[in-house]
């Protein structure tokens, strides 16, 4: 019985494993950040690509939620750069301005998910819980 | 000065004639009057009036005869008839004969007749203008078609030619109007691609390239419906542009490109000592075998499965295959099957249509749509859920898929390159992978060796990764470091090596992450030695082992010597001596 409890605690603890970087404008970034934090993960929110690249160089994130439409740089073309430097990081590309051409440009960069804003939090939760579970599986 | 309107009034009632005449003269008309039909026609021929008023009942020649004569000669001149009251049968007859309007004789107010005259004149003017315009247009079009360099012809729904422009007539050497179109123009016996075209008869234009069997030349054919005034398509017109030269150039270029591509692959295949393929680095024998398979895979369109541990570069292999294949100008779409939760995987693969569910206010195209005519790279294919395997299998077998919220079945043309670090046959045995799905993707297998099995490539890889940084920021790579890199087992393979070098550049020291060596070191160490082949003494083995234990413990405790000594339960002095002996310096 005790064993079960401690296993569940362990799982709970491990579920908090993900380090998530949110790259979005201030308002949206904070909203998403809160939501991800509520799931129990470690969250960093930055609002420009420059800050994001710096963060990525310092910390190994499990997941990056990357808005491709920030004003201070080309959000799509930076994706391969991150994948090159951060290895097997999971990137979810987010955009409020989707069309076929943009989707094409993003899908070939190797993001794990293409998310069109506005999205339901359930959609994001699904992805995060899935990645958390996968990480536990890989660790155990 | 405005030209006066000429009005002719024919009536046997002199007083009425005078009254009308005066009225219109005051309105600045040039009025001619005639007391009977014969006189009236004489004046009509002599003066060519713009409008005629004629009484129906007259002696000698009736108004009907006058009307008939005028409308036969010049239908554009408006004729208004004047009739007695209650003679509606006559009026109807007159209108049938071409009268434009009528007025009863009891003309109480001459402005009625003025109004009728002005209306008729305006109508006549518009008709005249319209005719002149149409004539001009026809002339212009005719000139264009007659002088058009290409060929224009029209044919009916039975493929009979109804018109040919002079250029086509002279090209064929005959005017073949009335003959069968494919036979005459392209020398095609049965149905030609143009005639097959039902779309044109349904009202749409089509464009296609067609080679004529008559002259062997290529034509660009624009086929458009000719819509008649009832909105029906009875005929179609075809414009032919000779594109033989252009087509020939394109075909030559394609052939040349194909030849060069094959030649390129052949040449590269013959280079036995190449140390890289695309972005893949390595000159070891296992890698040469990988390159060979990549070349074969690129030349075919069959499904590829790449087996390899994590970090061995499966994505790079997929990229190399795609970039050397016929699909190289199309998209290579990367999918990590393990990263997508099961409830989202269908919309991610197949896309959804705007309005498919709440919140879907834009279309999502999905992996399959974006990869259409290109390559789909399915990484970690072993993680793909069973129900998705069924759906993907259908796509691979050509039955297509339906985006969420759509009724349209899409049949994409996709080449699949899958990758995994798992044993798929084992997954199939466990029931986690469908046998039929496995057979579909497992056609050309490529086995990527772990870095451990190609340690001779490590220096090349190190050079390659170091070369990506600013050379001035690279700390000196000492022989000790080279050796450490060479001796390490790299469970995370090339990616771990890449990350290690990245940390080496940024932290200025070498550290190996991701292993707990204390548990595994004994077995690994003994496994690494081949007693039969290597000329090695017992002392050397022990030394090697001792050095490895020391090095790893030093790494583990961040070169804190007191801690290391305590952990290994040896004297600090002994530790120093051994570090010196084995040249272990932080």
mmCIF file of C-alpha atoms in Angstrom, chain A residues 16-103:
data_model
loop_
_atom_site.group_PDB
_atom_site.id
_atom_site.type_symbol
_atom_site.label_atom_id
_atom_site.label_comp_id
_atom_site.label_asym_id
_atom_site.label_seq_id
_atom_site.Cartn_x
_atom_site.Cartn_y
_atom_site.Cartn_z
ATOM 1 C CA UNK A 16 6.486 18.277 -12.907
ATOM 2 C CA UNK A 17 9.594 17.533 -14.847
ATOM 3 C CA UNK A 18 9.063 19.586 -17.943
ATOM 4 C CA UNK A 19 10.970 22.774 -18.439
ATOM 5 C CA UNK A 20 8.872 24.888 -20.725
ATOM 6 C CA UNK A 21 9.879 28.067 -22.492
ATOM 7 C CA UNK A 22 7.103 30.280 -23.762
ATOM 8 C CA UNK A 23 7.983 32.781 -26.444
ATOM 9 C CA UNK A 24 5.063 35.071 -27.063
ATOM 10 C CA UNK A 25 4.008 38.650 -26.547
ATOM 11 C CA UNK A 26 3.650 39.702 -22.948
ATOM 12 C CA UNK A 27 -0.069 39.236 -22.502
ATOM 13 C CA UNK A 28 -0.449 35.926 -24.299
ATOM 14 C CA UNK A 29 2.841 34.630 -22.875
ATOM 15 C CA UNK A 30 1.661 35.205 -19.330
ATOM 16 C CA UNK A 31 -1.703 33.576 -19.954
ATOM 17 C CA UNK A 32 -0.101 30.469 -21.437
ATOM 18 C CA UNK A 33 2.603 30.545 -18.765
ATOM 19 C CA UNK A 34 0.002 30.482 -15.985
ATOM 20 C CA UNK A 35 -1.797 27.596 -17.640
ATOM 21 C CA UNK A 36 1.372 25.536 -18.001
ATOM 22 C CA UNK A 37 2.466 26.361 -14.471
ATOM 23 C CA UNK A 38 -0.885 25.147 -13.192
ATOM 24 C CA UNK A 39 -0.063 21.791 -14.715
ATOM 25 C CA UNK A 40 2.965 21.836 -12.432
ATOM 26 C CA UNK A 41 5.798 22.501 -14.855
ATOM 27 C CA UNK A 42 8.703 24.892 -14.728
ATOM 28 C CA UNK A 43 7.974 27.834 -16.933
ATOM 29 C CA UNK A 44 9.986 30.670 -18.394
ATOM 30 C CA UNK A 45 8.247 33.340 -20.421
ATOM 31 C CA UNK A 46 10.073 35.639 -22.806
ATOM 32 C CA UNK A 47 8.584 38.099 -25.213
ATOM 33 C CA UNK A 48 11.210 38.375 -27.906
ATOM 34 C CA UNK A 49 13.352 36.016 -29.956
ATOM 35 C CA UNK A 50 16.630 37.475 -28.752
ATOM 36 C CA UNK A 51 15.783 36.717 -25.134
ATOM 37 C CA UNK A 52 14.532 33.305 -26.196
ATOM 38 C CA UNK A 53 17.804 32.354 -27.903
ATOM 39 C CA UNK A 54 19.711 33.444 -24.834
ATOM 40 C CA UNK A 55 17.489 31.349 -22.542
ATOM 41 C CA UNK A 56 17.814 28.351 -24.841
ATOM 42 C CA UNK A 57 21.602 28.636 -24.713
ATOM 43 C CA UNK A 58 21.506 28.650 -20.905
ATOM 44 C CA UNK A 59 18.906 25.999 -20.178
ATOM 45 C CA UNK A 60 17.931 22.728 -21.742
ATOM 46 C CA UNK A 61 14.180 22.992 -22.221
ATOM 47 C CA UNK A 62 11.881 20.065 -22.852
ATOM 48 C CA UNK A 63 9.376 22.142 -24.728
ATOM 49 C CA UNK A 64 9.354 25.503 -26.433
ATOM 50 C CA UNK A 65 6.062 27.168 -27.268
ATOM 51 C CA UNK A 66 7.128 29.432 -30.075
ATOM 52 C CA UNK A 67 4.990 32.176 -31.542
ATOM 53 C CA UNK A 68 6.222 32.636 -35.112
ATOM 54 C CA UNK A 69 4.761 36.107 -35.520
ATOM 55 C CA UNK A 70 6.674 38.271 -33.048
ATOM 56 C CA UNK A 71 7.751 41.560 -34.525
ATOM 57 C CA UNK A 72 11.474 41.490 -33.788
ATOM 58 C CA UNK A 73 12.680 38.735 -36.088
ATOM 59 C CA UNK A 74 11.724 35.908 -38.375
ATOM 60 C CA UNK A 75 10.070 33.353 -36.127
ATOM 61 C CA UNK A 76 9.971 30.601 -38.728
ATOM 62 C CA UNK A 77 13.571 30.791 -39.892
ATOM 63 C CA UNK A 78 14.843 30.718 -36.323
ATOM 64 C CA UNK A 79 13.337 27.258 -35.721
ATOM 65 C CA UNK A 80 16.112 25.268 -37.459
ATOM 66 C CA UNK A 81 18.666 27.329 -35.553
ATOM 67 C CA UNK A 82 17.115 26.279 -32.245
ATOM 68 C CA UNK A 83 16.802 22.676 -33.327
ATOM 69 C CA UNK A 84 20.448 22.747 -34.385
ATOM 70 C CA UNK A 85 21.727 24.134 -31.126
ATOM 71 C CA UNK A 86 19.281 22.518 -28.695
ATOM 72 C CA UNK A 87 19.272 19.055 -30.211
ATOM 73 C CA UNK A 88 16.089 17.133 -29.623
ATOM 74 C CA UNK A 89 14.019 19.929 -28.113
ATOM 75 C CA UNK A 90 10.287 19.809 -28.787
ATOM 76 C CA UNK A 91 8.983 22.926 -30.466
ATOM 77 C CA UNK A 92 5.334 23.793 -30.808
ATOM 78 C CA UNK A 93 4.837 26.550 -33.372
ATOM 79 C CA UNK A 94 1.971 28.911 -32.639
ATOM 80 C CA UNK A 95 0.393 31.402 -34.978
ATOM 81 C CA UNK A 96 -2.762 33.421 -35.146
ATOM 82 C CA UNK A 97 -2.219 34.040 -38.804
ATOM 83 C CA UNK A 98 -2.247 30.699 -40.531
ATOM 84 C CA UNK A 99 -2.458 29.938 -44.208
ATOM 85 C CA UNK A 100 -1.119 27.190 -46.401
ATOM 86 C CA UNK A 101 2.136 28.918 -47.214
ATOM 87 C CA UNK A 102 2.946 29.631 -43.577
ATOM 88 C CA UNK A 103 1.973 26.104 -42.571
#
